[in-house]
């Protein structure tokens, strides 16, 4: 099969971890007889520096003409004081929108070898296997109007949360379809005691659930879901939620299973899927060669599964990651005191070795 990919390394630790994910993809392609065609393009701060645009036209064209996009991370403190449209993050948001990627899948799995990395007691976190389904193109991130107006001292900032029935229904279907292949439980997270958007959300999700009689649907307010996520993470299966709640809960889920560095994501539903680790650009450790590449590597597995239906190849990467962890390889984020630490590239090399086995 031809695997025609656009690679967007981006900012901070993005290039380091993406490099390892690409090496793993090359190993899988070689092992299974696929043809890997890669195009590297700029996004985020890297693109702002190169061409003053966080998502240059040739980047978006390359993405649209490929079958999937592997992204590292965007974000850099150098652009903190820039207006919104000239921040690295604006490039990522525009990419999601231009590609129509409305469904963000963020699995949070507790690898048996890493039970003791969680700040929670191992018996609480053992067996945790959550799939967060985050709506990615609506809500506060994209709602209009948005502005900061007025004179210094009395300025007013506005953001708008909007959700239409169709946008809720299509993301709900993604969650229910995924639940059918898992433990058949969907928890819909909202703030229906306060927000109109959430009341409509709950109504539409409940209606949609009638088409999935074998799936058990429950609802929770986001504040209470945040508490339960640390009290009993094992009880969660598919978590369906709107854009910003999903942003927050997915980082929290990363903390629960031990490290954000392990979390992968898929942004799908549109013309081309985008796959990226959840961790972000982590400027504090960029360039040191210590970042955990497993989130990026596991994102490459999601890419093979969701954009190419290459289930065996995706499993192969995930098994190689488990094996590598079982053998004791730890980057600094998941190493316990006294445990030896491996570099970004060494971690990648070990996964590649596992793939070749
Ligand atoms: C994420 C990130 C992004 C988001 C930022 C970088 C725009 O935090 O993917 O979780 O908020 O969606
Ligand atoms: Mg986030």
Tab-separated table of C-alpha atoms and ligand atoms in Angstrom:
chain	number	residue	atom	x	y	z
A	1	UNK	CA	0.000	0.000	0.000
A	2	UNK	CA	1.182	3.543	-0.648
A	3	UNK	CA	1.354	5.532	2.597
A	4	UNK	CA	1.394	9.103	1.402
A	5	UNK	CA	1.976	11.320	4.455
A	6	UNK	CA	2.602	14.934	5.295
A	7	UNK	CA	4.875	15.371	8.298
A	8	UNK	CA	4.504	18.574	10.320
A	9	UNK	CA	7.213	18.505	13.019
A	10	UNK	CA	6.232	21.949	14.382
A	11	UNK	CA	7.712	23.463	17.530
A	12	UNK	CA	9.531	22.606	20.743
A	13	UNK	CA	9.929	18.872	21.178
A	14	UNK	CA	7.722	18.292	18.101
A	15	UNK	CA	10.633	17.682	15.672
A	16	UNK	CA	12.467	15.337	18.086
A	17	UNK	CA	9.526	13.077	18.789
A	18	UNK	CA	8.243	13.133	15.205
A	19	UNK	CA	11.630	11.981	13.942
A	20	UNK	CA	11.326	8.857	16.087
A	21	UNK	CA	7.739	8.227	14.980
A	22	UNK	CA	8.867	8.429	11.351
A	23	UNK	CA	11.665	5.915	12.001
A	24	UNK	CA	9.085	3.554	13.469
A	25	UNK	CA	6.783	4.060	10.472
A	26	UNK	CA	9.694	3.290	8.157
A	27	UNK	CA	10.390	0.076	10.043
A	28	UNK	CA	6.730	-0.960	9.850
A	29	UNK	CA	6.542	-0.114	6.146
A	30	UNK	CA	9.637	-2.220	5.488
A	31	UNK	CA	8.354	-5.127	7.575
A	32	UNK	CA	4.934	-5.216	5.922
A	33	UNK	CA	5.909	-4.241	2.380
A	34	UNK	CA	4.321	-0.771	2.255
A	35	UNK	CA	5.617	2.194	0.369
A	36	UNK	CA	6.121	5.285	2.530
A	37	UNK	CA	6.063	8.660	0.811
A	38	UNK	CA	6.822	11.641	3.081
A	39	UNK	CA	6.589	15.355	2.637
A	40	UNK	CA	7.832	17.639	5.453
A	41	UNK	CA	6.166	21.039	5.935
A	42	UNK	CA	6.118	23.875	8.464
A	43	UNK	CA	3.391	24.694	10.959
A	44	UNK	CA	3.078	26.823	14.099
A	45	UNK	CA	6.014	28.853	15.366
A	46	UNK	CA	8.362	27.208	12.854
A	47	UNK	CA	6.119	28.450	10.030
A	48	UNK	CA	5.744	31.892	11.617
A	49	UNK	CA	9.517	32.230	11.728
A	50	UNK	CA	9.908	31.028	8.144
A	51	UNK	CA	7.018	32.862	6.501
A	52	UNK	CA	5.039	34.839	9.065
A	53	UNK	CA	2.031	32.532	8.740
A	54	UNK	CA	1.344	29.697	11.241
A	55	UNK	CA	-0.273	27.631	8.455
A	56	UNK	CA	1.236	28.589	5.091
A	57	UNK	CA	-0.690	27.719	1.914
A	58	UNK	CA	1.834	25.096	0.793
A	59	UNK	CA	1.421	23.290	4.123
A	60	UNK	CA	-2.330	23.081	3.783
A	61	UNK	CA	-2.012	22.005	0.142
A	62	UNK	CA	0.426	19.261	1.041
A	63	UNK	CA	-1.916	18.022	3.801
A	64	UNK	CA	-4.934	18.003	1.510
A	65	UNK	CA	-3.057	16.080	-1.168
A	66	UNK	CA	-1.821	13.392	1.221
A	67	UNK	CA	-3.668	10.519	2.886
A	68	UNK	CA	-2.811	11.457	6.466
A	69	UNK	CA	-0.883	14.022	8.494
A	70	UNK	CA	1.543	13.301	11.326
A	71	UNK	CA	2.079	16.349	13.503
A	72	UNK	CA	4.582	16.962	16.305
A	73	UNK	CA	3.451	19.931	18.377
A	74	UNK	CA	2.799	23.625	18.026
A	75	UNK	CA	3.386	26.435	20.504
A	76	UNK	CA	6.295	28.588	21.505
A	77	UNK	CA	6.620	31.226	24.227
A	78	UNK	CA	8.341	33.468	21.649
A	79	UNK	CA	4.927	34.254	20.199
A	80	UNK	CA	2.989	34.719	23.443
A	81	UNK	CA	2.515	38.453	22.907
A	82	UNK	CA	1.355	38.145	19.287
A	83	UNK	CA	-2.258	38.674	18.262
A	84	UNK	CA	-4.355	35.511	18.156
A	85	UNK	CA	-4.137	34.871	14.413
A	86	UNK	CA	-0.336	35.133	14.531
A	87	UNK	CA	0.168	32.593	17.279
A	88	UNK	CA	1.399	29.075	16.561
A	89	UNK	CA	-1.832	27.602	17.965
A	90	UNK	CA	-3.851	29.440	15.313
A	91	UNK	CA	-2.100	27.285	12.711
A	92	UNK	CA	-3.223	24.099	14.408
A	93	UNK	CA	-6.797	25.284	14.812
A	94	UNK	CA	-6.973	26.321	11.166
A	95	UNK	CA	-5.505	22.990	10.097
A	96	UNK	CA	-8.196	21.107	12.027
A	97	UNK	CA	-10.865	23.274	10.481
A	98	UNK	CA	-9.559	23.174	6.898
A	99	UNK	CA	-9.277	19.396	7.061
A	100	UNK	CA	-12.724	19.076	8.643
A	101	UNK	CA	-11.317	17.028	11.523
A	102	UNK	CA	-14.230	17.247	13.978
A	103	UNK	CA	-13.584	14.071	15.963
A	104	UNK	CA	-10.634	13.971	18.300
A	105	UNK	CA	-9.894	10.527	19.740
A	106	UNK	CA	-7.613	10.509	22.748
A	107	UNK	CA	-6.983	7.125	24.331
A	108	UNK	CA	-5.549	7.084	27.861
A	109	UNK	CA	-4.252	3.632	28.713
A	110	UNK	CA	-2.372	2.507	31.771
A	111	UNK	CA	0.431	0.276	30.514
A	112	UNK	CA	1.013	-2.509	33.062
A	113	UNK	CA	4.741	-1.670	33.166
A	114	UNK	CA	3.921	1.907	34.168
A	115	UNK	CA	1.383	1.351	36.937
A	116	UNK	CA	3.799	2.871	39.416
A	117	UNK	CA	4.238	6.060	37.332
A	118	UNK	CA	0.769	7.251	38.161
A	119	UNK	CA	0.436	9.619	41.101
A	120	UNK	CA	-2.514	7.394	42.063
A	121	UNK	CA	-2.186	4.082	43.874
A	122	UNK	CA	-1.538	1.266	41.397
A	123	UNK	CA	-4.673	-0.639	42.378
A	124	UNK	CA	-6.744	2.411	41.391
A	125	UNK	CA	-5.114	2.979	38.027
A	126	UNK	CA	-4.396	-0.630	37.010
A	127	UNK	CA	-6.429	-1.605	33.951
A	128	UNK	CA	-7.449	1.941	33.053
A	129	UNK	CA	-8.433	2.126	29.386
A	130	UNK	CA	-10.261	5.309	28.472
A	131	UNK	CA	-11.152	6.706	25.068
A	132	UNK	CA	-11.895	10.411	25.162
A	133	UNK	CA	-13.946	11.537	22.177
A	134	UNK	CA	-13.592	15.284	21.988
A	135	UNK	CA	-15.596	17.465	19.606
A	136	UNK	CA	-12.937	19.513	17.821
A	137	UNK	CA	-14.500	22.161	15.577
A	138	UNK	CA	-17.101	23.937	17.683
A	139	UNK	CA	-17.483	25.459	21.117
A	140	UNK	CA	-15.407	28.280	22.540
A	141	UNK	CA	-12.487	27.574	20.228
A	142	UNK	CA	-14.362	28.620	17.109
A	143	UNK	CA	-17.520	30.452	18.242
A	144	UNK	CA	-18.229	33.977	17.062
A	145	UNK	CA	-18.289	36.736	18.152
A	146	UNK	CA	-14.892	36.792	19.788
A	147	UNK	CA	-12.958	39.903	20.647
A	148	UNK	CA	-11.221	42.138	23.123
A	149	UNK	CA	-12.665	45.643	22.885
A	150	UNK	CA	-12.564	48.915	24.785
A	151	UNK	CA	-9.940	51.118	26.382
A	152	UNK	CA	-7.165	49.806	28.623
A	153	UNK	CA	-8.543	49.561	32.142
A	154	UNK	CA	-12.076	48.878	30.995
A	155	UNK	CA	-11.577	46.371	28.174
A	156	UNK	CA	-14.034	43.556	27.669
A	157	UNK	CA	-13.172	40.132	26.280
A	158	UNK	CA	-15.767	37.927	24.611
A	159	UNK	CA	-15.818	34.318	23.513
A	160	UNK	CA	-18.864	32.419	22.391
A	161	UNK	CA	-19.840	28.808	22.872
A	162	UNK	CA	-22.113	27.529	20.125
A	163	UNK	CA	-23.278	24.008	19.353
A	164	UNK	CA	-25.741	22.962	16.668
A	165	UNK	CA	-27.664	19.687	16.710
A	166	UNK	CA	-25.805	18.311	13.696
A	167	UNK	CA	-22.384	18.969	15.204
A	168	UNK	CA	-23.467	17.190	18.399
A	169	UNK	CA	-25.014	14.287	16.575
A	170	UNK	CA	-22.026	13.538	14.368
A	171	UNK	CA	-19.576	13.438	17.278
A	172	UNK	CA	-22.021	11.381	19.355
A	173	UNK	CA	-22.119	8.784	16.573
A	174	UNK	CA	-18.342	8.537	16.607
A	175	UNK	CA	-18.456	7.841	20.344
A	176	UNK	CA	-21.250	5.248	20.095
A	177	UNK	CA	-19.580	3.468	17.165
A	178	UNK	CA	-16.330	3.262	19.134
A	179	UNK	CA	-18.162	2.007	22.219
A	180	UNK	CA	-19.584	-0.894	20.185
A	181	UNK	CA	-16.026	-2.124	19.659
A	182	UNK	CA	-15.122	-1.619	23.322
A	183	UNK	CA	-16.933	-2.115	26.624
A	184	UNK	CA	-20.154	-0.580	25.301
A	185	UNK	CA	-20.284	2.332	27.722
A	186	UNK	CA	-20.477	6.015	26.818
A	187	UNK	CA	-20.205	8.736	29.417
A	188	UNK	CA	-21.310	12.092	28.036
A	189	UNK	CA	-19.749	14.996	29.923
A	190	UNK	CA	-21.408	18.413	29.959
A	191	UNK	CA	-22.450	21.291	32.209
A	192	UNK	CA	-26.175	21.022	31.601
A	193	UNK	CA	-26.991	22.572	34.981
A	194	UNK	CA	-25.615	25.887	33.717
A	195	UNK	CA	-25.097	26.013	29.938
A	196	UNK	CA	-27.656	26.008	27.127
A	197	UNK	CA	-25.075	24.351	24.865
A	198	UNK	CA	-24.863	21.495	27.326
A	199	UNK	CA	-28.626	21.111	27.609
A	200	UNK	CA	-28.914	20.729	23.844
A	201	UNK	CA	-25.878	18.434	23.937
A	202	UNK	CA	-27.511	16.132	26.478
A	203	UNK	CA	-30.804	16.044	24.596
A	204	UNK	CA	-29.206	15.202	21.239
A	205	UNK	CA	-26.834	12.600	22.713
A	206	UNK	CA	-29.746	10.927	24.510
A	207	UNK	CA	-31.754	10.829	21.288
A	208	UNK	CA	-28.814	9.409	19.350
A	209	UNK	CA	-28.296	6.692	21.979
A	210	UNK	CA	-31.674	5.165	21.062
A	211	UNK	CA	-30.044	3.918	17.859
A	212	UNK	CA	-27.457	2.063	19.931
A	213	UNK	CA	-29.531	-0.038	22.340
A	214	UNK	CA	-26.568	-2.214	23.313
A	215	UNK	CA	-24.544	0.791	24.500
A	216	UNK	CA	-25.077	2.048	28.016
A	217	UNK	CA	-25.183	5.866	28.091
A	218	UNK	CA	-24.662	7.947	31.218
A	219	UNK	CA	-24.230	11.679	31.797
A	220	UNK	CA	-22.067	13.635	34.181
A	221	UNK	CA	-21.327	17.272	34.817
A	222	UNK	CA	-17.770	18.136	33.932
A	223	UNK	CA	-16.758	19.105	37.471
A	224	UNK	CA	-17.942	15.829	38.875
A	225	UNK	CA	-16.413	13.890	35.952
A	226	UNK	CA	-13.058	15.507	36.716
A	227	UNK	CA	-13.278	14.246	40.280
A	228	UNK	CA	-14.369	10.731	39.309
A	229	UNK	CA	-11.585	10.492	36.767
A	230	UNK	CA	-9.022	10.545	39.565
A	231	UNK	CA	-11.132	8.569	42.037
A	232	UNK	CA	-12.043	5.648	39.798
A	233	UNK	CA	-10.423	5.938	36.359
A	234	UNK	CA	-11.064	2.252	35.597
A	235	UNK	CA	-14.815	2.824	35.400
A	236	UNK	CA	-14.452	5.086	32.366
A	237	UNK	CA	-14.746	3.641	28.874
A	238	UNK	CA	-15.726	6.100	26.125
A	239	UNK	CA	-15.968	9.712	27.299
A	240	UNK	CA	-17.883	11.956	24.903
A	241	UNK	CA	-17.503	15.683	25.386
A	242	UNK	CA	-17.292	19.127	23.816
A	243	UNK	CA	-14.121	20.862	22.690
A	244	UNK	CA	-12.809	22.638	25.781
A	245	UNK	CA	-13.975	20.089	28.351
A	246	UNK	CA	-12.204	17.476	26.210
A	247	UNK	CA	-9.024	19.535	26.092
A	248	UNK	CA	-8.928	19.710	29.880
A	249	UNK	CA	-10.040	16.162	30.673
A	250	UNK	CA	-7.556	14.637	28.218
A	251	UNK	CA	-4.575	16.265	29.953
A	252	UNK	CA	-5.992	15.114	33.260
A	253	UNK	CA	-6.321	11.568	31.922
A	254	UNK	CA	-2.661	11.787	30.886
A	255	UNK	CA	-1.741	12.674	34.439
A	256	UNK	CA	-3.813	9.781	35.763
A	257	UNK	CA	-2.056	7.151	33.623
A	258	UNK	CA	1.396	8.461	34.464
A	259	UNK	CA	2.534	10.852	31.793
A	260	UNK	CA	1.124	13.074	29.126
A	261	UNK	CA	4.150	11.971	27.102
A	262	UNK	CA	2.438	8.656	26.398
A	263	UNK	CA	-0.804	9.994	24.998
A	264	UNK	CA	-1.609	9.793	21.306
A	265	UNK	CA	-4.447	11.357	19.386
A	266	UNK	CA	-6.303	11.169	16.115
A	267	UNK	CA	-8.307	14.058	14.659
A	268	UNK	CA	-10.575	12.536	12.071
A	269	UNK	CA	-13.939	12.795	10.343
A	270	UNK	CA	-12.867	15.128	7.539
A	271	UNK	CA	-10.966	14.852	4.281
A	272	UNK	CA	-7.610	13.939	5.868
A	273	UNK	CA	-6.821	12.743	9.393
A	274	UNK	CA	-4.280	14.494	11.648
A	275	UNK	CA	-2.358	12.425	14.193
A	276	UNK	CA	-0.428	14.070	17.002
A	277	UNK	CA	0.748	13.417	20.525
A	278	UNK	CA	-1.314	15.221	23.166
A	279	UNK	CA	1.679	16.595	25.087
A	280	UNK	CA	2.316	19.814	23.169
A	281	UNK	CA	5.623	21.547	22.467
A	282	UNK	CA	7.110	21.435	26.015
A	283	UNK	CA	9.579	24.297	25.361
A	284	UNK	CA	11.287	23.715	28.732
A	285	UNK	CA	12.775	20.408	27.567
A	286	UNK	CA	13.024	21.076	23.820
A	287	UNK	CA	16.354	20.290	22.175
A	288	UNK	CA	17.641	18.282	25.138
A	289	UNK	CA	16.948	14.883	23.608
A	290	UNK	CA	14.988	13.752	26.670
A	291	UNK	CA	11.383	14.051	25.478
A	292	UNK	CA	9.252	10.928	25.458
A	293	UNK	CA	8.582	9.921	21.824
A	294	UNK	CA	5.966	7.296	22.720
A	295	UNK	CA	2.994	9.670	22.330
A	296	UNK	CA	4.167	10.451	18.794
A	297	UNK	CA	4.920	6.798	18.054
A	298	UNK	CA	1.506	5.716	19.310
A	299	UNK	CA	-0.032	8.483	17.172
A	300	UNK	CA	1.645	6.858	14.168
A	301	UNK	CA	-0.109	3.614	15.163
A	302	UNK	CA	-3.449	5.452	15.244
A	303	UNK	CA	-2.645	6.868	11.806
A	304	UNK	CA	-2.198	3.384	10.355
A	305	UNK	CA	-5.390	2.181	12.018
A	306	UNK	CA	-7.726	5.064	11.253
A	307	UNK	CA	-6.491	6.436	7.924
A	308	UNK	CA	-5.368	3.163	6.309
A	309	UNK	CA	-7.279	0.437	8.218
A	310	UNK	CA	-3.913	-1.268	8.800
A	311	UNK	CA	-4.936	-2.901	12.061
A	312	UNK	CA	-2.120	-5.478	12.179
A	313	UNK	CA	0.522	-2.834	11.555
A	314	UNK	CA	-0.977	-0.574	14.243
A	315	UNK	CA	-1.021	-3.490	16.699
A	316	UNK	CA	2.599	-4.190	15.803
A	317	UNK	CA	3.637	-0.676	16.899
A	318	UNK	CA	1.558	-0.818	20.075
A	319	UNK	CA	3.017	-4.207	20.978
A	320	UNK	CA	6.535	-2.915	20.350
A	321	UNK	CA	5.830	0.004	22.714
A	322	UNK	CA	4.523	-2.352	25.429
A	323	UNK	CA	7.543	-4.581	24.966
A	324	UNK	CA	9.944	-1.640	25.197
A	325	UNK	CA	8.303	-0.512	28.427
A	326	UNK	CA	8.273	-4.053	29.804
A	327	UNK	CA	11.997	-4.244	29.145
A	328	UNK	CA	12.422	-1.213	31.396
A	329	UNK	CA	13.175	1.617	28.951
A	330	UNK	CA	12.167	4.923	30.561
A	331	UNK	CA	12.482	8.496	29.406
A	332	UNK	CA	12.827	11.024	32.232
A	333	UNK	CA	9.078	11.721	32.479
A	334	UNK	CA	8.310	8.097	33.339
A	335	UNK	CA	11.475	7.136	35.220
A	336	UNK	CA	11.256	6.638	38.963
A	337	UNK	CA	14.013	7.764	41.272
A	338	UNK	CA	16.987	5.499	40.844
A	339	UNK	CA	15.776	4.117	37.528
A	340	UNK	CA	18.062	4.571	34.507
A	341	UNK	CA	16.834	6.968	31.828
A	342	UNK	CA	17.036	6.659	28.069
A	343	UNK	CA	17.096	9.464	25.518
A	344	UNK	CA	14.414	10.253	22.973
A	345	UNK	CA	16.352	8.544	20.199
A	346	UNK	CA	17.222	5.493	22.288
A	347	UNK	CA	13.558	5.000	23.154
A	348	UNK	CA	12.733	5.249	19.450
A	349	UNK	CA	15.506	2.809	18.548
A	350	UNK	CA	14.130	0.246	20.988
A	351	UNK	CA	10.636	0.497	19.561
A	352	UNK	CA	12.051	0.089	16.055
A	353	UNK	CA	13.863	-3.041	17.264
A	354	UNK	CA	10.576	-4.334	18.688
A	355	UNK	CA	8.827	-3.735	15.370
A	356	UNK	CA	11.509	-5.653	13.471
A	357	UNK	CA	11.202	-8.654	15.819
B	1	LIG	C1	-4.472	20.127	22.414
B	1	LIG	C2	-3.813	21.468	22.580
B	1	LIG	C3	-4.447	22.437	21.602
B	1	LIG	C4	-5.916	22.546	21.937
B	1	LIG	C5	-3.788	23.829	21.547
B	1	LIG	C6	-2.312	23.738	21.270
B	1	LIG	C7	-4.464	24.715	20.578
B	1	LIG	O1	-3.900	21.888	23.890
B	1	LIG	O2	-4.462	19.610	21.282
B	1	LIG	O3	-4.979	19.605	23.411
B	1	LIG	O4	-6.289	23.259	22.872
B	1	LIG	O5	-6.715	21.892	21.263
B	2	LIG	MG1	-4.672	20.394	25.221
